[in-house]
XYZ file of C-alpha atoms in Angstrom:
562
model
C -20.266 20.481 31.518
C -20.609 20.063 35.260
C -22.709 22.660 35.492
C -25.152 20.871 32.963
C -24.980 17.248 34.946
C -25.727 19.433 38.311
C -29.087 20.717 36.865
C -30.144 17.822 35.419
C -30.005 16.034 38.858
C -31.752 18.834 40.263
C -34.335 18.483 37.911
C -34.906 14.860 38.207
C -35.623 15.302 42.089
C -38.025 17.514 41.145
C -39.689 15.584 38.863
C -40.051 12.531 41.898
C -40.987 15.128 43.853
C -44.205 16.108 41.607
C -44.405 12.341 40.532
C -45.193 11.837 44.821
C -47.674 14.151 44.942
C -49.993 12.670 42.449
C -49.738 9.543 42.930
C -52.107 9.133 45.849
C -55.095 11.543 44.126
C -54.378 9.084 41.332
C -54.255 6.150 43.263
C -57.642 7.078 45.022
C -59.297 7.374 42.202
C -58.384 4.246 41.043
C -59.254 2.117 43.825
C -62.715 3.908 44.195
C -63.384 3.673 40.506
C -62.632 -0.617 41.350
C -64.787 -0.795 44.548
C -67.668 0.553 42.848
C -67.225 -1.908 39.584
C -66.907 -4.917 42.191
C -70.217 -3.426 43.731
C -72.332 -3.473 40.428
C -70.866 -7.144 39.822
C -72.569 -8.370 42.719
C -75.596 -9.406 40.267
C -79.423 -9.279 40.311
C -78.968 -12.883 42.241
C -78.025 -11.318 45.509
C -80.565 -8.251 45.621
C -82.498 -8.628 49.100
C -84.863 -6.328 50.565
C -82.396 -3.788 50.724
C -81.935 -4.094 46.777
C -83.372 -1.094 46.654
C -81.262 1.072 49.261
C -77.962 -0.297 47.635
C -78.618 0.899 44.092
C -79.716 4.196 45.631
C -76.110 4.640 47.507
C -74.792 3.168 44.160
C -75.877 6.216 42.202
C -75.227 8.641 45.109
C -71.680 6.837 45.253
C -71.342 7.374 41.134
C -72.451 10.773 41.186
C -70.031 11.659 43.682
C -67.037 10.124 42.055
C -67.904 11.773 38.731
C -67.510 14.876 40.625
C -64.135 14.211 42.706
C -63.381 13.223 40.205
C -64.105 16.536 37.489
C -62.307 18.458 40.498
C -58.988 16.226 40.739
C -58.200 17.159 36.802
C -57.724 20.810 37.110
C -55.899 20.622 40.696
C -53.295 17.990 39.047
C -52.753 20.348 35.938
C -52.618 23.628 38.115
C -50.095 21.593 40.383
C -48.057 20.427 37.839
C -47.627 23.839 36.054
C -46.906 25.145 39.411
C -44.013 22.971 39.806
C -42.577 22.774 36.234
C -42.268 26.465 36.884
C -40.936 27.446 39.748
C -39.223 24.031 40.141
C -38.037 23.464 36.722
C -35.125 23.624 34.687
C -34.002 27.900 34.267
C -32.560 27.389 31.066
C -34.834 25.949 28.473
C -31.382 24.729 27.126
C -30.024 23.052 29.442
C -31.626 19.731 28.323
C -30.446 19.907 25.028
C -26.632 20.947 26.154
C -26.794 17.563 28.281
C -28.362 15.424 25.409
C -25.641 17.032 22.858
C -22.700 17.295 24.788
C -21.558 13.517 25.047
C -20.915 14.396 21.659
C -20.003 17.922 20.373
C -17.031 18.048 22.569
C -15.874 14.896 20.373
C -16.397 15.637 17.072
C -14.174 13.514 14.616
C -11.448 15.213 13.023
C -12.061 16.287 9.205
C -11.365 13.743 6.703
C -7.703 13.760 5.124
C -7.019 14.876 1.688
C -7.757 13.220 -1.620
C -4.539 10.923 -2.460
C -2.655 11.884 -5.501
C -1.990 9.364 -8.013
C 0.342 6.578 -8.079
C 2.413 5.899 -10.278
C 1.241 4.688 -13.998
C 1.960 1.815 -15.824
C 4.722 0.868 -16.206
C 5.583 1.981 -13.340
C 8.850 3.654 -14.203
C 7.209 6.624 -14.903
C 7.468 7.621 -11.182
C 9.138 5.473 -9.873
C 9.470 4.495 -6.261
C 12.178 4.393 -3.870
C 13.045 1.583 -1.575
C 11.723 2.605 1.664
C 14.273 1.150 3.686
C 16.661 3.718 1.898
C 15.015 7.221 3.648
C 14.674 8.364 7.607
C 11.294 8.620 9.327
C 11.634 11.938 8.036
C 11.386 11.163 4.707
C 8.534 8.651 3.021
C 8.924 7.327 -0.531
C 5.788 7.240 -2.562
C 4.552 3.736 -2.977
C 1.319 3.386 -4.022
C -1.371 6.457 -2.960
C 0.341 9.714 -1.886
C -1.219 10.910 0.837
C -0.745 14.062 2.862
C -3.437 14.955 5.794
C -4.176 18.589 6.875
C -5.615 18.447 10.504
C -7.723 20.992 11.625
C -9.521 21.277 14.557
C -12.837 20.370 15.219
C -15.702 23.009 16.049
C -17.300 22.435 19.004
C -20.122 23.657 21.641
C -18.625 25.514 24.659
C -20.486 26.017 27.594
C -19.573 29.357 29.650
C -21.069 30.809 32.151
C -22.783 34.231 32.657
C -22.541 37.263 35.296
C -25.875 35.736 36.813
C -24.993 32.396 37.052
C -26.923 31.409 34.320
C -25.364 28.420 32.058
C -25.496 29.203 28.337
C -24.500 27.614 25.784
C -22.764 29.256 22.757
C -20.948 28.071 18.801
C -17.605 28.729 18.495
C -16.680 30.604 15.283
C -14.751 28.020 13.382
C -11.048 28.253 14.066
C -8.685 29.487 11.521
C -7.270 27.159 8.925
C -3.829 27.426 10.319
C -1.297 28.812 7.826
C 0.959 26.061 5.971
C 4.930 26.091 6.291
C 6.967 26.705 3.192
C 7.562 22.921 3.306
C 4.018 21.526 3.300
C 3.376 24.136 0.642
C 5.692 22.778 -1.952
C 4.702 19.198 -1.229
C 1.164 20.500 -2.060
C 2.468 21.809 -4.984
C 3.842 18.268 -5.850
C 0.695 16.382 -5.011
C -1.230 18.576 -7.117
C 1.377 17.945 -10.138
C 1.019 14.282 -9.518
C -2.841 14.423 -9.908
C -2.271 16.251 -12.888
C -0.025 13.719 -14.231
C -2.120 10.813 -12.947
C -5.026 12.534 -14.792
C -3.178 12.572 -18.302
C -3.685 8.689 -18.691
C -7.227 9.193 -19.679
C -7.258 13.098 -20.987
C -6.638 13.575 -24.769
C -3.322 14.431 -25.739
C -2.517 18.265 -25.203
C -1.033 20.804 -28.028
C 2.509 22.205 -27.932
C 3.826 24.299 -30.371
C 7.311 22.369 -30.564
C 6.971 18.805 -29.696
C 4.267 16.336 -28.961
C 5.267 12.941 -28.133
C 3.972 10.366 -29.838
C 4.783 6.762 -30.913
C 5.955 3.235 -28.950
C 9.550 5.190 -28.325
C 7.555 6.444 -25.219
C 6.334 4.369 -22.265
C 3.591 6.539 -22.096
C 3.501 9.444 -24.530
C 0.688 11.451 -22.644
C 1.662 10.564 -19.213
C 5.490 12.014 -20.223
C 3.973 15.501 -21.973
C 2.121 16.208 -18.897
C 4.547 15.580 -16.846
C 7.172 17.772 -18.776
C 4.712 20.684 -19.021
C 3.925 20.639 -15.168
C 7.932 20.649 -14.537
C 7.851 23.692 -16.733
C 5.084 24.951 -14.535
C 6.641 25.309 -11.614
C 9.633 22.919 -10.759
C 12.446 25.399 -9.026
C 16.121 24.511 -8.024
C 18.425 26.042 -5.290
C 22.168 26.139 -6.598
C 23.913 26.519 -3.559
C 26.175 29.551 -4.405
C 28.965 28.292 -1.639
C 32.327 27.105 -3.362
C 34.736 28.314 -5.609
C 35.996 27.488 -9.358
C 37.480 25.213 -10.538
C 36.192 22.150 -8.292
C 32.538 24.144 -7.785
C 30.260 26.258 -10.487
C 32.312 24.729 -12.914
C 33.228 21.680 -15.355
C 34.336 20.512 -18.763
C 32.496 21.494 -22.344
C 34.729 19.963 -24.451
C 35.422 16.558 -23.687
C 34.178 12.722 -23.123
C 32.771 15.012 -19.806
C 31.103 17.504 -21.631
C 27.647 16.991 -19.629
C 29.199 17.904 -16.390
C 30.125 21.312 -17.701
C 26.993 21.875 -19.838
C 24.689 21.345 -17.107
C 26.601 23.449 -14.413
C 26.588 26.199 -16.790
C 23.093 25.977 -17.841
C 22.205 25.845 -14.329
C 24.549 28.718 -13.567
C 22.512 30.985 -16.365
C 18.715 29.630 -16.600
C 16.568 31.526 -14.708
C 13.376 29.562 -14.940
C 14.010 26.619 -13.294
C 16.233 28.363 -10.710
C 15.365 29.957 -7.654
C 17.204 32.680 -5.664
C 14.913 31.797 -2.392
C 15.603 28.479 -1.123
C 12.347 28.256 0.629
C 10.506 28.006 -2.547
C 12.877 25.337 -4.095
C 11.698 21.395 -4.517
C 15.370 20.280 -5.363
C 18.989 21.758 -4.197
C 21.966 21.002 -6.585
C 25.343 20.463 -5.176
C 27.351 22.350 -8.146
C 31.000 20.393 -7.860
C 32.269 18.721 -10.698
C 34.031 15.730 -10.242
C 35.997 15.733 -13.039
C 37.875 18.711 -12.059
C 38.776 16.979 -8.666
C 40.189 14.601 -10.567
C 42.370 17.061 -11.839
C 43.134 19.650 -9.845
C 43.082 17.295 -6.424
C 43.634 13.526 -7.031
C 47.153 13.074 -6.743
C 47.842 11.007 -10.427
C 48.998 7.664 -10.092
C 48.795 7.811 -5.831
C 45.828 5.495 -5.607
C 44.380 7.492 -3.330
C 41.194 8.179 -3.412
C 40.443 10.475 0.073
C 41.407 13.974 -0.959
C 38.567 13.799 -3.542
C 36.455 12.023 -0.393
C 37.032 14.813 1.874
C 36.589 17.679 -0.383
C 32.680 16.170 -1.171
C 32.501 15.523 2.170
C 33.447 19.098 3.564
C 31.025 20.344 0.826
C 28.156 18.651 2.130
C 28.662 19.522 5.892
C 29.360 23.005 5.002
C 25.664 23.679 3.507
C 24.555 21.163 5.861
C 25.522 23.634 8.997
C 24.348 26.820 7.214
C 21.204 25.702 5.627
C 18.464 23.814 7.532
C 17.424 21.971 3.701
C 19.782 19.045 3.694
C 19.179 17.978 7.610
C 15.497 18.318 6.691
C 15.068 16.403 4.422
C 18.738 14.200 5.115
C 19.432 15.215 1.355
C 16.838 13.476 -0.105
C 15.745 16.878 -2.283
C 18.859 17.574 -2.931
C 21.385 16.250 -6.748
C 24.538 16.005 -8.090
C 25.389 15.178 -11.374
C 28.503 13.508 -12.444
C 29.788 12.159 -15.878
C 33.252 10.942 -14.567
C 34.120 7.221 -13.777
C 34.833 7.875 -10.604
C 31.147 9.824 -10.047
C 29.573 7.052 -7.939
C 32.356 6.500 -5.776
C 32.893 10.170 -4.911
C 28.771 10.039 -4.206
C 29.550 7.814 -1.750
C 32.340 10.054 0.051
C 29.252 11.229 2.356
C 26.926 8.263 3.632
C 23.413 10.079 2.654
C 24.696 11.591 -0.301
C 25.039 8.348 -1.897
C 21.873 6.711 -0.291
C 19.511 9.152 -0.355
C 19.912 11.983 -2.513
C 19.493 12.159 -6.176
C 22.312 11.085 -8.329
C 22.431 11.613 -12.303
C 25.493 9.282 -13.527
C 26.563 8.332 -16.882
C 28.039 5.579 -15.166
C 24.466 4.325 -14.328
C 26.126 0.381 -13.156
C 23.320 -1.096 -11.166
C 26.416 -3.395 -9.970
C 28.260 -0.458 -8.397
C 25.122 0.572 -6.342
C 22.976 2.516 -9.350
C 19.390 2.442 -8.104
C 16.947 3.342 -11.310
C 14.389 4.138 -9.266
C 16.345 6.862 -7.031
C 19.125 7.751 -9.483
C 19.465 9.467 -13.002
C 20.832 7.638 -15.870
C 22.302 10.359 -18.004
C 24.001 10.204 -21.477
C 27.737 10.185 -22.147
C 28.184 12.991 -24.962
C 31.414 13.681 -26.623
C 32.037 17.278 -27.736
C 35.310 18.017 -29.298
C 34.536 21.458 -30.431
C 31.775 22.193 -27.398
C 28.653 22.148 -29.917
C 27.074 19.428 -32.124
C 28.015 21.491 -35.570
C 28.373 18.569 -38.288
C 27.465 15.960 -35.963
C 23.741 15.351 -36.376
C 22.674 13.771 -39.563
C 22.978 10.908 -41.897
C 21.808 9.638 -45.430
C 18.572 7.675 -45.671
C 18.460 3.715 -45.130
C 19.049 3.155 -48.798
C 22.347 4.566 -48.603
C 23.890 2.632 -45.546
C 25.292 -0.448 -47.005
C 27.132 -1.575 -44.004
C 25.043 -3.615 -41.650
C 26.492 -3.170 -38.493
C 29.969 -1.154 -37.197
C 32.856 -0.978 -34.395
C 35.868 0.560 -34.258
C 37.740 0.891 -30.237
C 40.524 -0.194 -27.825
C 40.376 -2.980 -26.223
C 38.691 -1.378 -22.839
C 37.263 -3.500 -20.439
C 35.465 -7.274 -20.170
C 32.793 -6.867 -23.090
C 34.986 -5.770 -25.779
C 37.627 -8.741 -26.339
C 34.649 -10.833 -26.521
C 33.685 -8.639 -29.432
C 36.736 -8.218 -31.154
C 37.841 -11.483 -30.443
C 34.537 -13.020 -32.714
C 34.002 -10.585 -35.023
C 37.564 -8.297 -36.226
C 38.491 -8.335 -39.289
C 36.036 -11.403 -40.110
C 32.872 -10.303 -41.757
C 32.540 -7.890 -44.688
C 28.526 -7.251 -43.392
C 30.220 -6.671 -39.253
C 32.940 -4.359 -39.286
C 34.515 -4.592 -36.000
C 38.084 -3.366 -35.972
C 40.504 -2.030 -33.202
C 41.779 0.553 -35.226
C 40.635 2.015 -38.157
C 42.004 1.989 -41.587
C 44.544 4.792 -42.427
C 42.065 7.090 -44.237
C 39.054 5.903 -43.058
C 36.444 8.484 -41.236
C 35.323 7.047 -37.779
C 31.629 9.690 -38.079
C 31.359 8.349 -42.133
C 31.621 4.398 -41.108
C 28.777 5.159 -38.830
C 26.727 7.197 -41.212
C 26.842 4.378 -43.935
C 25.810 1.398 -41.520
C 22.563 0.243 -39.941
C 23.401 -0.712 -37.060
C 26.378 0.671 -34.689
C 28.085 -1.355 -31.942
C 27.744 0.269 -28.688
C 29.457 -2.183 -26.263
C 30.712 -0.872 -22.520
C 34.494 -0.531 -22.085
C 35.821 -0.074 -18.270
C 32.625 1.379 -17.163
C 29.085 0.879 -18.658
C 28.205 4.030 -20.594
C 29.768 4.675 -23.972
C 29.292 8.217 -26.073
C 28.821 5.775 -28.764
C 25.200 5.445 -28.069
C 24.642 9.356 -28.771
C 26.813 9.427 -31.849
C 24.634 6.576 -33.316
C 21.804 8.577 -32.771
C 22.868 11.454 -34.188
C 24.154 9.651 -37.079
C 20.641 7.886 -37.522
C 22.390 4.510 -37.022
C 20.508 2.484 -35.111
C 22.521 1.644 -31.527
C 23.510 -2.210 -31.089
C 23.905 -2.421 -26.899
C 26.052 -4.680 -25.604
C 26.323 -4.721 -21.896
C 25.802 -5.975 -18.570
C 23.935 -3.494 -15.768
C 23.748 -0.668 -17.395
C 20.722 1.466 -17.575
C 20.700 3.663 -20.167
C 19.561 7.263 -20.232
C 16.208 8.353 -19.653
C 14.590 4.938 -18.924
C 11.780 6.327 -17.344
C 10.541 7.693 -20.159
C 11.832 6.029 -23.055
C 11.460 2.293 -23.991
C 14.911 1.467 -25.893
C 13.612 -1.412 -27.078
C 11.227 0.030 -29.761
C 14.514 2.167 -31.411
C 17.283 -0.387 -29.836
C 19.006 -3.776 -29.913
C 20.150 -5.042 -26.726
C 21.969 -7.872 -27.224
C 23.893 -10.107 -23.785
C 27.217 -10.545 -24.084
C 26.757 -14.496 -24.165
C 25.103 -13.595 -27.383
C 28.019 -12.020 -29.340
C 28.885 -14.927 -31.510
C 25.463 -15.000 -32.438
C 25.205 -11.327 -33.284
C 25.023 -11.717 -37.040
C 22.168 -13.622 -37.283
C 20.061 -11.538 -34.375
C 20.874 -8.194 -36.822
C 19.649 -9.792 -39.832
C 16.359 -11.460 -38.520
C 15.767 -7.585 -38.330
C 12.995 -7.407 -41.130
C 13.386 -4.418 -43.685
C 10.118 -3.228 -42.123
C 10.796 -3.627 -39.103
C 14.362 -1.727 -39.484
C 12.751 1.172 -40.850
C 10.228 1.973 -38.164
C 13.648 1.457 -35.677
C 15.251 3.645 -37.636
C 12.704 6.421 -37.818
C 11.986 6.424 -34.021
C 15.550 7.352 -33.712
C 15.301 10.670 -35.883
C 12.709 11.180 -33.218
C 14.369 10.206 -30.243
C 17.444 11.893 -30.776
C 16.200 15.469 -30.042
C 16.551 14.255 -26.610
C 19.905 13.836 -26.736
C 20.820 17.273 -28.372
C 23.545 19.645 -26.587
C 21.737 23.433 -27.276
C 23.545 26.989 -25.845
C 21.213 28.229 -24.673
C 19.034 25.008 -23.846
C 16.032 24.222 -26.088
C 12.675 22.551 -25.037
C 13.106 18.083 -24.719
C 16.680 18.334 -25.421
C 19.083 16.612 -23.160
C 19.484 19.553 -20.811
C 15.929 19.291 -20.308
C 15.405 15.883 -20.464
C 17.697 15.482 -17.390
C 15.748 17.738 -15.325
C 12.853 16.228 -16.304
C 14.010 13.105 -14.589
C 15.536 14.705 -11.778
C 11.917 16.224 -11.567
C 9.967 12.742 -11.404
C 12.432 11.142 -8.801
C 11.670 14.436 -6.798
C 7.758 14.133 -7.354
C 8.085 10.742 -5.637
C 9.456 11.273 -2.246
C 7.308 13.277 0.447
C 9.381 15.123 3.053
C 7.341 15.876 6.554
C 8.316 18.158 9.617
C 9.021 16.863 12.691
């Protein structure tokens, strides 16, 4: 470049030089070519005797500035050529390096990637974390995702030659540099949220098992795509460190069951897991809480930190032999917890509880739950560890109780209930204990509506049971989310009823038009599938359904390098 500013000066003084040299010639000319035109203005007025004489030397003077004038031409071309050159510029290029290079050596960088989508009404369907709740290192999606791949620009580089000539040559473009393991599965995810964005206006896609359809659904297409693009390519890390009981393990035959079901299908499935950590988007933390409960709680001691430390312990232990929780501060990384005490024992390590992933069935949002970071899962009681003679019921026709209730007394919702409504109406059968001889699954199976209302914590396994009974679920609450809530709008199949409204709970069941009851209670036949316990795991069953919504709180945080 200073090369190319050095010749152009050079040239320049040349060019004054040349500019010098015919100036005068032209100069003369000009002034004869006036002297002569003031001459022939002097008139026929002013001719004397000498009239004649003048206008001779006139012509003689013409004549001979026509022909200094014939030989100046050629001598100013010949002299200009002669200086242009062997005083000119060597490289014919030069003058367009100098013109170009104020700007090839700042060529803007390329434009960034297309965003992905953001999230679709309603907005549940991704949703978005706060962003106050992640590191620098981690950005929640709000709004357009957008990831930029810089490259650099291609420029002109001068270099110089063995003869001191100055040359000026393209660069080959530089090599797309080669993407970390990282930036490759956030591709991956911004690609899956296009997808997803995409299904909005597509037509609905086939599926051999299961298309969703019908106002149970936020969005039904939105959802489908979404669930095929997790079964595209979503992989989870199990971290393989920890022993049973308190790690790779849990309960299958209990209020717990989930905890157990889950580890194990997580422990066997080998499409959603990976082996290679480096190709994972999520990282579960296998303990089970309920088995800390039991095997290193100290009953009755109140005391809460040998459960604390052993989460704690957990985390730093993969934290100092993995670099995938201090990348991404946990973020990517789940637990999931069915116990009472789950949230609490979340909170035994600071980021585990703020940032990472956690699917509860105690989904309180008054005991920290955030919907939009956490997992609402359901509560599912299985005595014998399967759902044999638990899914079914008779048709409407045949349920001629209206609504049902039968529990202790657990709990701030459920005096309220029992207190208005035990023993009192033959259409609301709320009781604390059952008759002698009466069948707790038949009660449900003849009424409309069951009674669902939250004991000490907020989730009950009576919301499953009604569905598989094809009772339509009566929830009475305060905070709780229930399960699947990004997906699923309750209130098409549901009746949420506050707990100020109890005494009026009568009426609000039968304003319920016969119409209206029947669609409810068909959209729960549908439903329910989602709720479904299968060994080995069967497409949009709960198993599935829980990963799917591990999957969309995943799709919606972006993890960067630093």
């Amino acid at each position: 470049k200073t090369e190319s500013k050095t010749n152009n000066f050079e040239y320049k003084q040349k060019l004054s030089l040349l500019k010098l040299i015919i100036s005068p010639l032209i100069s003369s000319s000009v002034s004869s070519q006036k002297k002569r035109e003031r001459e022939r203005g002097m008139g026929d007025e002013d001719v004397d005797d000498h009239g004649k004489h003048c206008r001779n030397m006139s012509a003689c003077s013409s004549s001979y500035s026509t022909k200094l004038f014939l030989f100046m031409v050629p001598l100013v071309i010949l002299v200009s050529c002669f200086v242009f050159v062997n005083l000119g510029p060597k490289d014919p290029t030069s003058l367009l390096t100098s013109l170009s290079s104020s700007t090839s050596h700042h060529l803007p960088s390329p434009p960034t990637t297309a965003p992905a989508p953001s999230p679709l009404p309603p907005d549940i369907i991704l949703p978005s974390l706060p962003a106050s709740s992640l590191s620098t290192k981690v950005e929640s999606v709000q709004g357009n995702y957008n990831r930029t791949v810089r490259l650099n620009p291609i420029n002109n580089i001068t270099v110089a030659s063995n003869d001191n000539v100055t040359t000026t040559a393209s660069s080959e473009p530089k090599k797309r540099r080669v993407l970390s393991n990282l930036e490759k599965i956030e591709l991956e995810l911004q690609k899956a949220r296009a997808s997803i964005k995409a299904a909005s206006m597509d037509d609905p896609v086939d599926d051999p098992d299961y298309v969703p359809l019908g106002p149970m659904y936020w969005n039904a297409k939105v959802f489908h795509r979404s669930y095929l693009e997790m079964e595209k390519q979503f992989k989870i890390y199990v971290y393989k460190e920890g022993e049973p009981p308190l790690f790779h393990d849990g309960p299958c035959k209990s209020i717990y069951s989930m905890e157990g079901s889950f580890i194990y299908e997580m422990e066997t499935d080998t499409r959603f897991r990976t082996n290679n950590p480096d190709k994972a988007h999520a990282f579960y933390l296998p303990f089970s809480v309920v088995k800390m409960v039991r095997y290193v709680y100290e009953r009755n001691s109140r005391d809460f930190g040998p459960i604390r430390n052993t989460v704690r312990d957990y985390i730093n232990l993969v934290g100092d032999k993995y670099p995938y929780w201090n990348r991404s501060i946990g973020a990517d990384h789940f637990i999931l917890s069915c116990h009472d005490w789950g949230p609490e024992a979340s909170f035994s390590h600071p980021h585990l509880g703020h940032n990472s992933i956690r699917a509860l069935c105690n989904a309180n949002t008054s005991e920290r739950f955030k919907p939009r970071k956490d997992v609402s899962i359901p509560e599912i009681n299985l005595r014998t560890g399967s759902l044999k003679g638990l899914v079914g019921g008779p048709s409407p026709s045949s349920r001629p109780i209206l609504a049902f209730f039968a529990g202790g007394v657990h709990g701030p919702v459920r005096p309220v209930l029992l207190d208005h409504w035990e023993d009192k109406d033959n259409d609301i059968r709320v009781h604390k204990y059952l008759p002698r001889g009466t069948s707790y699954s038949d009660m449900m199976r003849n009424s409309k509506f069951c009674i669902c209302p939250s004991g000490y914590e907020v989730a009950s396994p009576r919301i499953v049971e009604a569905l598989y009974s094809g009772c339509v679920p009566v929830l009475i609450n305060s905070g709780y989310v229930p399960p699947f809530s990004d997906v699923l709008n309750w209130k098409s199949f549901s009746v949420i009823v506050s707990v100020e409204d109890i005494p009026n709970l009568k009426t609000i069941l039968t304003s319920i038009s016969p119409r209206q009851y029947l669609r409810m209670y068909r959209r729960v036949l549908k439903v329910r599938r989602h709720f479904e316990v299968n060994s080995p795991a069967k497409r949009f069953d709960v198993f599935h359904m829980i990963l799917h919504s591990i999957w969309v709180r995943r799709l919606n945080v972006r993890i960067r390098e630093v």
